[in-house]
């Protein structure tokens, strides 16, 4: 066990730096004004009250790996330039924070499990990938529970297929917050039709679920993707809430909110946003997914095409107001019950509501 240890590295150059511990308690690692090829910090056993700080460092690759539980770990990378990769893995992370601030990187990856009282925050960074064989510039593989994930005032730019990709579940109490970011992929999509992401270029891609009590908040993002049949945002909300509020701008690419499993109490709110392509909120008709107690609200925005589709629905509300579009369609391919549709103060070319099966207690209105 390393207790009350300090490791300080300053104003130096090294090819490789390895800082390893089994167990640690009240340990400080401070690296500043340092140049290296690779720098790694690893712990193979539980750690508590560990502080990691890297300031004004320059290198190719930086790796922080905590194989076991990490309690009250405070770590930061500030004013640095990591040309190839920043890779952080923290397991059983509680009561701590990890921060990337004013740092440039070729790629960023995150893995492990963030639990109660922990956070991962990125602010004023540039993640710019120019290596075409790397598919994702910013990769999140971490689970989040009762914790915060936040990216602010950051550029994520790639010629790979995904700018931002999250492929693990977001559980109750977790908040993912994306604010004031510029997201771009110049990758040319290889699909010509359809909705599966497969070979589609995607700006923000959430491949797994937001469960009940989990929230995705987005505001003031600008998203640009490579070509037609690309997605600015692709998300599977399940039972979570998607709050898309505050002048998000999609210069290209669709928004696709896709329910692929039975879900309840899901919210998708779109407000003050500009989409030059389409917005789709849909349930997977092939598996007769049931949407229960869902709310879809779209306000004060502009979109080329709006598609709201469901297989089965029960107690679902769709509310569109102060919205401009070319076409807006609401469709249901299976029986629905207690569905409310409201369109107020909307302007467009074509509006279509199509219910292919029975509709019980459907209340719908188009006003002003």
mmCIF file of C-alpha atoms in Angstrom:
data_model
loop_
_atom_site.group_PDB
_atom_site.id
_atom_site.type_symbol
_atom_site.label_atom_id
_atom_site.label_comp_id
_atom_site.label_asym_id
_atom_site.label_seq_id
_atom_site.Cartn_x
_atom_site.Cartn_y
_atom_site.Cartn_z
ATOM 1 C CA UNK A 1 0.000 0.000 0.000
ATOM 2 C CA UNK A 2 1.312 3.469 -0.961
ATOM 3 C CA UNK A 3 0.197 5.921 1.742
ATOM 4 C CA UNK A 4 0.829 9.685 1.629
ATOM 5 C CA UNK A 5 3.138 9.349 -1.399
ATOM 6 C CA UNK A 6 4.082 12.167 -3.767
ATOM 7 C CA UNK A 7 5.443 11.773 -7.300
ATOM 8 C CA UNK A 8 6.424 15.040 -8.991
ATOM 9 C CA UNK A 9 7.892 15.374 -12.496
ATOM 10 C CA UNK A 10 8.723 18.849 -13.839
ATOM 11 C CA UNK A 11 10.533 20.612 -16.689
ATOM 12 C CA UNK A 12 11.906 17.391 -18.157
ATOM 13 C CA UNK A 13 11.965 15.107 -21.182
ATOM 14 C CA UNK A 14 11.534 11.304 -21.241
ATOM 15 C CA UNK A 15 10.748 8.685 -23.853
ATOM 16 C CA UNK A 16 8.429 6.670 -21.563
ATOM 17 C CA UNK A 17 6.975 7.404 -18.136
ATOM 18 C CA UNK A 18 5.295 4.625 -16.115
ATOM 19 C CA UNK A 19 3.740 5.297 -12.701
ATOM 20 C CA UNK A 20 2.285 2.121 -11.233
ATOM 21 C CA UNK A 21 0.687 1.242 -7.922
ATOM 22 C CA UNK A 22 -1.147 -1.701 -6.473
ATOM 23 C CA UNK A 23 -3.033 -0.011 -3.620
ATOM 24 C CA UNK A 24 -2.802 3.683 -2.825
ATOM 25 C CA UNK A 25 -4.238 6.023 -0.221
ATOM 26 C CA UNK A 26 -3.734 9.772 -0.192
ATOM 27 C CA UNK A 27 -1.275 9.763 -3.084
ATOM 28 C CA UNK A 28 -0.353 12.714 -5.324
ATOM 29 C CA UNK A 29 1.022 12.507 -8.867
ATOM 30 C CA UNK A 30 1.923 15.868 -10.412
ATOM 31 C CA UNK A 31 3.452 16.202 -13.895
ATOM 32 C CA UNK A 32 3.985 19.597 -15.493
ATOM 33 C CA UNK A 33 6.045 21.168 -18.276
ATOM 34 C CA UNK A 34 7.037 17.694 -19.415
ATOM 35 C CA UNK A 35 7.630 16.135 -22.860
ATOM 36 C CA UNK A 36 7.298 12.383 -23.508
ATOM 37 C CA UNK A 37 6.325 9.743 -26.049
ATOM 38 C CA UNK A 38 4.064 7.816 -23.674
ATOM 39 C CA UNK A 39 2.925 8.433 -20.107
ATOM 40 C CA UNK A 40 0.889 5.883 -18.148
ATOM 41 C CA UNK A 41 -0.541 5.808 -14.638
ATOM 42 C CA UNK A 42 -1.904 2.418 -13.521
ATOM 43 C CA UNK A 43 -3.387 0.921 -10.369
ATOM 44 C CA UNK A 44 -4.152 -2.786 -10.037
ATOM 45 C CA UNK A 45 -5.947 -2.613 -6.659
ATOM 46 C CA UNK A 46 -8.389 -0.208 -4.939
ATOM 47 C CA UNK A 47 -7.246 3.394 -4.536
ATOM 48 C CA UNK A 48 -8.645 6.191 -2.380
ATOM 49 C CA UNK A 49 -7.896 9.900 -2.218
ATOM 50 C CA UNK A 50 -5.520 9.980 -5.176
ATOM 51 C CA UNK A 51 -4.764 13.205 -7.010
ATOM 52 C CA UNK A 52 -3.441 13.150 -10.596
ATOM 53 C CA UNK A 53 -2.493 16.324 -12.381
ATOM 54 C CA UNK A 54 -0.881 16.863 -15.788
ATOM 55 C CA UNK A 55 -0.281 20.457 -16.868
ATOM 56 C CA UNK A 56 1.450 21.809 -19.943
ATOM 57 C CA UNK A 57 2.584 18.365 -21.074
ATOM 58 C CA UNK A 58 3.346 17.340 -24.655
ATOM 59 C CA UNK A 59 3.383 13.763 -25.894
ATOM 60 C CA UNK A 60 2.003 11.076 -28.175
ATOM 61 C CA UNK A 61 -0.056 8.933 -25.794
ATOM 62 C CA UNK A 62 -1.354 9.298 -22.239
ATOM 63 C CA UNK A 63 -3.061 6.408 -20.426
ATOM 64 C CA UNK A 64 -4.694 6.311 -16.979
ATOM 65 C CA UNK A 65 -5.908 2.861 -16.004
ATOM 66 C CA UNK A 66 -7.534 1.953 -12.671
ATOM 67 C CA UNK A 67 -8.415 -1.722 -12.710
ATOM 68 C CA UNK A 68 -10.272 -1.800 -9.389
ATOM 69 C CA UNK A 69 -12.375 0.667 -7.404
ATOM 70 C CA UNK A 70 -11.350 4.315 -7.291
ATOM 71 C CA UNK A 71 -12.805 6.455 -4.519
ATOM 72 C CA UNK A 72 -12.225 10.207 -4.239
ATOM 73 C CA UNK A 73 -9.910 10.186 -7.260
ATOM 74 C CA UNK A 74 -9.361 13.696 -8.567
ATOM 75 C CA UNK A 75 -7.586 13.886 -11.906
ATOM 76 C CA UNK A 76 -6.998 16.569 -14.509
ATOM 77 C CA UNK A 77 -5.209 17.193 -17.806
ATOM 78 C CA UNK A 78 -4.795 20.910 -18.515
ATOM 79 C CA UNK A 79 -3.148 23.089 -21.183
ATOM 80 C CA UNK A 80 -1.611 20.064 -22.864
ATOM 81 C CA UNK A 81 -1.096 18.588 -26.313
ATOM 82 C CA UNK A 82 -1.388 14.812 -26.749
ATOM 83 C CA UNK A 83 -0.944 14.069 -30.426
ATOM 84 C CA UNK A 84 -2.331 10.526 -30.665
ATOM 85 C CA UNK A 85 -4.447 9.357 -27.721
ATOM 86 C CA UNK A 86 -5.738 10.143 -24.239
ATOM 87 C CA UNK A 87 -7.155 6.901 -22.797
ATOM 88 C CA UNK A 88 -8.777 6.862 -19.343
ATOM 89 C CA UNK A 89 -10.248 3.780 -17.651
ATOM 90 C CA UNK A 90 -11.701 4.056 -14.160
ATOM 91 C CA UNK A 91 -13.652 1.205 -12.565
ATOM 92 C CA UNK A 92 -16.007 1.586 -9.618
ATOM 93 C CA UNK A 93 -15.451 5.353 -9.623
ATOM 94 C CA UNK A 94 -17.161 7.213 -6.749
ATOM 95 C CA UNK A 95 -16.912 10.690 -5.212
ATOM 96 C CA UNK A 96 -14.318 12.008 -7.644
ATOM 97 C CA UNK A 97 -13.832 14.009 -10.806
ATOM 98 C CA UNK A 98 -11.839 13.719 -14.014
ATOM 99 C CA UNK A 99 -11.320 16.874 -16.073
ATOM 100 C CA UNK A 100 -9.831 17.626 -19.494
ATOM 101 C CA UNK A 101 -9.365 21.355 -19.891
ATOM 102 C CA UNK A 102 -7.818 23.464 -22.677
ATOM 103 C CA UNK A 103 -6.153 20.377 -24.140
ATOM 104 C CA UNK A 104 -5.608 19.171 -27.707
ATOM 105 C CA UNK A 105 -5.705 15.478 -28.572
ATOM 106 C CA UNK A 106 -5.811 13.304 -31.662
ATOM 107 C CA UNK A 107 -8.262 10.922 -30.010
ATOM 108 C CA UNK A 108 -9.947 10.455 -26.614
ATOM 109 C CA UNK A 109 -11.324 7.222 -25.121
ATOM 110 C CA UNK A 110 -13.136 6.615 -21.846
ATOM 111 C CA UNK A 111 -13.980 3.280 -20.218
ATOM 112 C CA UNK A 112 -14.944 1.740 -16.882
ATOM 113 C CA UNK A 113 -17.838 2.649 -14.579
ATOM 114 C CA UNK A 114 -18.708 6.026 -13.125
ATOM 115 C CA UNK A 115 -20.870 5.716 -10.017
ATOM 116 C CA UNK A 116 -22.435 7.961 -7.410
ATOM 117 C CA UNK A 117 -20.786 11.350 -6.958
ATOM 118 C CA UNK A 118 -18.318 11.006 -9.845
ATOM 119 C CA UNK A 119 -17.958 13.127 -12.961
ATOM 120 C CA UNK A 120 -16.086 13.329 -16.261
ATOM 121 C CA UNK A 121 -15.870 16.808 -17.743
ATOM 122 C CA UNK A 122 -14.294 18.143 -20.926
ATOM 123 C CA UNK A 123 -14.037 21.894 -21.455
ATOM 124 C CA UNK A 124 -12.396 24.034 -24.147
ATOM 125 C CA UNK A 125 -10.620 21.120 -25.828
ATOM 126 C CA UNK A 126 -9.849 20.167 -29.420
ATOM 127 C CA UNK A 127 -10.133 16.505 -30.374
ATOM 128 C CA UNK A 128 -9.049 16.395 -33.998
ATOM 129 C CA UNK A 129 -8.446 13.079 -35.728
ATOM 130 C CA UNK A 130 -6.803 13.066 -39.160
ATOM 131 C CA UNK A 131 -6.133 9.307 -39.363
ATOM 132 C CA UNK A 132 -8.781 7.805 -41.643
ATOM 133 C CA UNK A 133 -8.358 4.267 -40.250
ATOM 134 C CA UNK A 134 -9.506 5.453 -36.794
ATOM 135 C CA UNK A 135 -13.283 5.177 -36.810
ATOM 136 C CA UNK A 136 -14.063 7.359 -33.762
ATOM 137 C CA UNK A 137 -12.484 10.573 -32.502
ATOM 138 C CA UNK A 138 -14.148 10.578 -29.048
ATOM 139 C CA UNK A 139 -15.133 7.144 -27.735
ATOM 140 C CA UNK A 140 -17.101 6.569 -24.522
ATOM 141 C CA UNK A 141 -17.347 2.940 -23.397
ATOM 142 C CA UNK A 142 -18.013 3.745 -19.736
ATOM 143 C CA UNK A 143 -21.179 2.969 -17.785
ATOM 144 C CA UNK A 144 -22.685 5.922 -15.920
ATOM 145 C CA UNK A 145 -24.858 5.678 -12.784
ATOM 146 C CA UNK A 146 -25.753 8.684 -10.585
ATOM 147 C CA UNK A 147 -22.902 10.587 -12.221
ATOM 148 C CA UNK A 148 -22.146 13.350 -14.702
ATOM 149 C CA UNK A 149 -20.648 13.277 -18.194
ATOM 150 C CA UNK A 150 -20.183 16.703 -19.729
ATOM 151 C CA UNK A 151 -18.537 18.152 -22.844
ATOM 152 C CA UNK A 152 -18.498 21.946 -23.192
ATOM 153 C CA UNK A 153 -16.974 24.438 -25.621
ATOM 154 C CA UNK A 154 -15.107 21.681 -27.436
ATOM 155 C CA UNK A 155 -14.304 20.823 -31.046
ATOM 156 C CA UNK A 156 -14.545 17.170 -32.110
ATOM 157 C CA UNK A 157 -13.502 16.874 -35.737
ATOM 158 C CA UNK A 158 -12.671 13.714 -37.663
ATOM 159 C CA UNK A 159 -12.404 12.180 -41.094
ATOM 160 C CA UNK A 160 -13.395 8.849 -39.520
ATOM 161 C CA UNK A 161 -16.962 7.575 -39.439
ATOM 162 C CA UNK A 162 -18.005 8.799 -35.956
ATOM 163 C CA UNK A 163 -17.074 12.068 -34.273
ATOM 164 C CA UNK A 164 -18.532 11.044 -30.874
ATOM 165 C CA UNK A 165 -19.587 7.461 -30.092
ATOM 166 C CA UNK A 166 -21.006 6.103 -26.811
ATOM 167 C CA UNK A 167 -21.554 2.343 -26.642
ATOM 168 C CA UNK A 168 -22.476 1.593 -23.028
ATOM 169 C CA UNK A 169 -25.658 2.088 -21.018
ATOM 170 C CA UNK A 170 -26.610 5.254 -19.145
ATOM 171 C CA UNK A 171 -28.468 4.367 -15.939
ATOM 172 C CA UNK A 172 -30.675 6.136 -13.387
ATOM 173 C CA UNK A 173 -29.338 9.389 -11.998
ATOM 174 C CA UNK A 174 -26.786 9.870 -14.790
ATOM 175 C CA UNK A 175 -26.711 13.055 -16.850
ATOM 176 C CA UNK A 176 -24.921 13.428 -20.182
ATOM 177 C CA UNK A 177 -24.620 17.117 -21.040
ATOM 178 C CA UNK A 178 -23.336 18.421 -24.396
ATOM 179 C CA UNK A 179 -23.091 22.220 -24.585
ATOM 180 C CA UNK A 180 -21.553 24.725 -27.034
ATOM 181 C CA UNK A 181 -19.640 22.153 -29.082
ATOM 182 C CA UNK A 182 -18.650 21.954 -32.730
ATOM 183 C CA UNK A 183 -18.983 18.383 -34.018
ATOM 184 C CA UNK A 184 -17.941 17.356 -37.510
ATOM 185 C CA UNK A 185 -17.135 14.270 -39.528
ATOM 186 C CA UNK A 186 -16.149 14.515 -43.177
ATOM 187 C CA UNK A 187 -16.485 10.760 -43.678
ATOM 188 C CA UNK A 188 -18.557 9.914 -46.807
ATOM 189 C CA UNK A 189 -21.474 7.647 -45.843
ATOM 190 C CA UNK A 190 -21.557 4.330 -47.664
ATOM 191 C CA UNK A 191 -25.288 3.757 -47.445
ATOM 192 C CA UNK A 192 -27.776 5.160 -49.940
ATOM 193 C CA UNK A 193 -31.020 4.628 -48.015
ATOM 194 C CA UNK A 194 -32.469 3.225 -44.808
ATOM 195 C CA UNK A 195 -32.148 3.991 -41.128
ATOM 196 C CA UNK A 196 -29.501 1.594 -39.760
ATOM 197 C CA UNK A 197 -26.258 3.416 -38.877
ATOM 198 C CA UNK A 198 -23.901 0.700 -40.178
ATOM 199 C CA UNK A 199 -21.806 2.741 -42.603
ATOM 200 C CA UNK A 200 -23.415 6.126 -41.962
ATOM 201 C CA UNK A 201 -21.325 9.047 -40.816
ATOM 202 C CA UNK A 202 -22.585 10.246 -37.412
ATOM 203 C CA UNK A 203 -21.809 13.311 -35.329
ATOM 204 C CA UNK A 204 -23.200 12.241 -31.921
ATOM 205 C CA UNK A 205 -23.915 8.485 -31.779
ATOM 206 C CA UNK A 206 -25.445 6.820 -28.689
ATOM 207 C CA UNK A 207 -25.626 3.130 -29.615
ATOM 208 C CA UNK A 208 -27.050 1.862 -26.305
ATOM 209 C CA UNK A 209 -29.816 2.881 -23.935
ATOM 210 C CA UNK A 210 -30.725 5.723 -21.625
ATOM 211 C CA UNK A 211 -32.643 4.004 -18.833
ATOM 212 C CA UNK A 212 -35.330 5.458 -16.585
ATOM 213 C CA UNK A 213 -33.975 8.420 -14.641
ATOM 214 C CA UNK A 214 -31.127 9.078 -17.125
ATOM 215 C CA UNK A 215 -30.972 12.315 -19.092
ATOM 216 C CA UNK A 216 -29.256 13.571 -22.249
ATOM 217 C CA UNK A 217 -29.128 17.385 -22.379
ATOM 218 C CA UNK A 218 -27.978 19.212 -25.521
ATOM 219 C CA UNK A 219 -27.773 22.924 -26.209
ATOM 220 C CA UNK A 220 -25.933 25.269 -28.564
ATOM 221 C CA UNK A 221 -24.189 22.545 -30.553
ATOM 222 C CA UNK A 222 -23.246 22.884 -34.199
ATOM 223 C CA UNK A 223 -23.131 19.576 -36.036
ATOM 224 C CA UNK A 224 -21.897 18.874 -39.565
ATOM 225 C CA UNK A 225 -21.605 15.433 -41.160
ATOM 226 C CA UNK A 226 -20.289 14.197 -44.458
ATOM 227 C CA UNK A 227 -23.105 13.466 -46.868
ATOM 228 C CA UNK A 228 -26.677 12.333 -47.429
ATOM 229 C CA UNK A 229 -27.970 9.509 -45.228
ATOM 230 C CA UNK A 230 -25.766 10.670 -42.395
ATOM 231 C CA UNK A 231 -26.832 11.492 -38.847
ATOM 232 C CA UNK A 232 -26.070 14.523 -36.742
ATOM 233 C CA UNK A 233 -27.540 12.742 -33.690
ATOM 234 C CA UNK A 234 -28.452 9.051 -33.421
ATOM 235 C CA UNK A 235 -29.751 7.980 -30.016
ATOM 236 C CA UNK A 236 -31.661 5.077 -28.438
ATOM 237 C CA UNK A 237 -33.482 6.615 -25.462
ATOM 238 C CA UNK A 238 -35.343 3.547 -24.083
ATOM 239 C CA UNK A 239 -36.855 4.951 -20.842
ATOM 240 C CA UNK A 240 -34.660 8.039 -20.577
ATOM 241 C CA UNK A 241 -35.212 11.711 -21.351
ATOM 242 C CA UNK A 242 -33.650 13.570 -24.274
ATOM 243 C CA UNK A 243 -33.704 17.338 -23.788
ATOM 244 C CA UNK A 244 -32.571 19.053 -26.977
ATOM 245 C CA UNK A 245 -32.899 22.718 -26.065
ATOM 246 C CA UNK A 246 -31.185 25.963 -26.947
ATOM 247 C CA UNK A 247 -30.265 26.630 -30.566
ATOM 248 C CA UNK A 248 -28.675 23.400 -31.717
ATOM 249 C CA UNK A 249 -27.730 23.756 -35.387
ATOM 250 C CA UNK A 250 -27.466 20.830 -37.809
ATOM 251 C CA UNK A 251 -25.973 22.103 -41.055
ATOM 252 C CA UNK A 252 -26.170 18.558 -42.395
ATOM 253 C CA UNK A 253 -27.228 15.154 -41.086
ATOM 254 C CA UNK A 254 -30.456 13.874 -39.582
ATOM 255 C CA UNK A 255 -31.604 13.588 -35.973
ATOM 256 C CA UNK A 256 -32.734 10.013 -35.349
ATOM 257 C CA UNK A 257 -34.321 8.956 -32.032
ATOM 258 C CA UNK A 258 -34.865 5.212 -32.225
ATOM 259 C CA UNK A 259 -36.762 3.015 -29.749
ATOM 260 C CA UNK A 260 -35.647 -0.580 -30.270
ATOM 261 C CA UNK A 261 -37.078 -2.031 -27.051
ATOM 262 C CA UNK A 262 -40.228 -1.676 -24.950
ATOM 263 C CA UNK A 263 -39.984 1.679 -23.231
ATOM 264 C CA UNK A 264 -41.966 3.758 -20.755
ATOM 265 C CA UNK A 265 -41.916 7.383 -19.598
ATOM 266 C CA UNK A 266 -39.507 8.489 -22.326
ATOM 267 C CA UNK A 267 -39.274 12.166 -23.255
ATOM 268 C CA UNK A 268 -37.839 13.775 -26.369
ATOM 269 C CA UNK A 269 -37.950 17.573 -26.293
ATOM 270 C CA UNK A 270 -36.674 19.607 -29.249
ATOM 271 C CA UNK A 271 -36.593 23.381 -28.791
ATOM 272 C CA UNK A 272 -34.938 26.361 -30.483
ATOM 273 C CA UNK A 273 -33.047 24.271 -33.016
ATOM 274 C CA UNK A 274 -32.313 24.352 -36.730
ATOM 275 C CA UNK A 275 -32.175 21.151 -38.797
ATOM 276 C CA UNK A 276 -31.466 21.497 -42.515
ATOM 277 C CA UNK A 277 -32.299 17.807 -42.921
ATOM 278 C CA UNK A 278 -34.771 15.613 -41.033
ATOM 279 C CA UNK A 279 -35.886 14.769 -37.503
ATOM 280 C CA UNK A 280 -37.186 11.255 -36.854
ATOM 281 C CA UNK A 281 -38.607 9.817 -33.639
ATOM 282 C CA UNK A 282 -39.612 6.224 -34.223
ATOM 283 C CA UNK A 283 -40.265 2.823 -32.688
ATOM 284 C CA UNK A 284 -38.926 -0.336 -34.308
ATOM 285 C CA UNK A 285 -42.013 -1.606 -36.124
ATOM 286 C CA UNK A 286 -40.443 -5.002 -36.871
ATOM 287 C CA UNK A 287 -40.478 -5.962 -33.179
ATOM 288 C CA UNK A 288 -43.804 -4.248 -32.332
ATOM 289 C CA UNK A 289 -42.100 -2.122 -29.718
ATOM 290 C CA UNK A 290 -44.639 -0.550 -27.365
ATOM 291 C CA UNK A 291 -44.226 3.105 -26.385
ATOM 292 C CA UNK A 292 -45.959 3.752 -23.059
ATOM 293 C CA UNK A 293 -46.325 7.195 -21.441
ATOM 294 C CA UNK A 294 -44.092 8.823 -24.066
ATOM 295 C CA UNK A 295 -43.853 12.532 -24.763
ATOM 296 C CA UNK A 296 -42.527 14.061 -27.984
ATOM 297 C CA UNK A 297 -42.397 17.853 -27.916
ATOM 298 C CA UNK A 298 -41.059 20.027 -30.741
ATOM 299 C CA UNK A 299 -41.065 23.800 -30.344
ATOM 300 C CA UNK A 300 -39.685 27.008 -31.872
ATOM 301 C CA UNK A 301 -37.593 25.193 -34.476
ATOM 302 C CA UNK A 302 -37.042 24.632 -38.185
ATOM 303 C CA UNK A 303 -36.580 21.314 -39.991
ATOM 304 C CA UNK A 304 -36.780 20.062 -43.551
ATOM 305 C CA UNK A 305 -38.627 16.861 -42.662
ATOM 306 C CA UNK A 306 -40.211 15.627 -39.416
ATOM 307 C CA UNK A 307 -41.125 11.929 -39.038
ATOM 308 C CA UNK A 308 -42.794 10.608 -35.876
ATOM 309 C CA UNK A 309 -43.479 6.894 -36.140
ATOM 310 C CA UNK A 310 -44.705 4.264 -33.715
ATOM 311 C CA UNK A 311 -45.585 0.608 -33.878
ATOM 312 C CA UNK A 312 -47.739 0.366 -30.731
ATOM 313 C CA UNK A 313 -48.404 3.267 -28.389
ATOM 314 C CA UNK A 314 -50.331 3.778 -25.187
ATOM 315 C CA UNK A 315 -50.794 7.123 -23.464
ATOM 316 C CA UNK A 316 -48.487 8.979 -25.822
ATOM 317 C CA UNK A 317 -48.348 12.743 -26.361
ATOM 318 C CA UNK A 318 -47.030 14.473 -29.483
ATOM 319 C CA UNK A 319 -46.973 18.258 -29.275
ATOM 320 C CA UNK A 320 -45.593 20.451 -32.089
ATOM 321 C CA UNK A 321 -45.851 24.241 -31.950
ATOM 322 C CA UNK A 322 -44.206 27.290 -33.492
ATOM 323 C CA UNK A 323 -42.454 25.018 -35.960
ATOM 324 C CA UNK A 324 -41.554 25.399 -39.659
ATOM 325 C CA UNK A 325 -41.051 22.393 -41.944
ATOM 326 C CA UNK A 326 -41.405 21.095 -45.483
ATOM 327 C CA UNK A 327 -43.158 17.882 -44.469
ATOM 328 C CA UNK A 328 -44.399 16.519 -41.133
ATOM 329 C CA UNK A 329 -45.766 12.988 -40.747
ATOM 330 C CA UNK A 330 -47.108 10.984 -37.804
ATOM 331 C CA UNK A 331 -47.615 7.277 -38.454
ATOM 332 C CA UNK A 332 -48.623 4.191 -36.453
ATOM 333 C CA UNK A 333 -48.379 0.665 -37.854
ATOM 334 C CA UNK A 334 -50.077 -1.121 -34.912
ATOM 335 C CA UNK A 335 -52.974 -0.372 -32.527
ATOM 336 C CA UNK A 336 -52.705 2.788 -30.443
ATOM 337 C CA UNK A 337 -54.687 3.915 -27.411
ATOM 338 C CA UNK A 338 -54.902 7.219 -25.559
ATOM 339 C CA UNK A 339 -52.729 9.181 -27.964
ATOM 340 C CA UNK A 340 -52.800 12.973 -28.086
ATOM 341 C CA UNK A 341 -51.565 14.842 -31.175
ATOM 342 C CA UNK A 342 -51.424 18.614 -31.258
ATOM 343 C CA UNK A 343 -49.992 20.991 -33.880
ATOM 344 C CA UNK A 344 -50.199 24.712 -33.153
ATOM 345 C CA UNK A 345 -48.858 27.666 -35.105
ATOM 346 C CA UNK A 346 -46.953 25.452 -37.532
ATOM 347 C CA UNK A 347 -46.004 26.385 -41.084
ATOM 348 C CA UNK A 348 -45.152 23.853 -43.784
ATOM 349 C CA UNK A 349 -45.893 22.287 -47.155
ATOM 350 C CA UNK A 350 -47.368 18.917 -46.219
ATOM 351 C CA UNK A 351 -48.697 17.310 -43.015
ATOM 352 C CA UNK A 352 -49.708 13.628 -42.892
ATOM 353 C CA UNK A 353 -51.185 11.595 -40.021
ATOM 354 C CA UNK A 354 -51.603 7.904 -40.827
ATOM 355 C CA UNK A 355 -52.892 5.221 -38.439
ATOM 356 C CA UNK A 356 -52.857 1.852 -40.182
ATOM 357 C CA UNK A 357 -54.589 -0.112 -37.392
ATOM 358 C CA UNK A 358 -57.143 0.670 -34.671
ATOM 359 C CA UNK A 359 -56.912 3.974 -32.826
ATOM 360 C CA UNK A 360 -58.797 4.182 -29.537
ATOM 361 C CA UNK A 361 -59.164 7.446 -27.601
ATOM 362 C CA UNK A 362 -57.085 9.350 -30.132
ATOM 363 C CA UNK A 363 -57.368 13.115 -29.678
ATOM 364 C CA UNK A 364 -55.790 15.224 -32.411
ATOM 365 C CA UNK A 365 -55.853 18.863 -33.425
ATOM 366 C CA UNK A 366 -54.283 21.297 -35.898
ATOM 367 C CA UNK A 367 -54.692 24.902 -34.785
ATOM 368 C CA UNK A 368 -53.611 28.335 -36.039
#
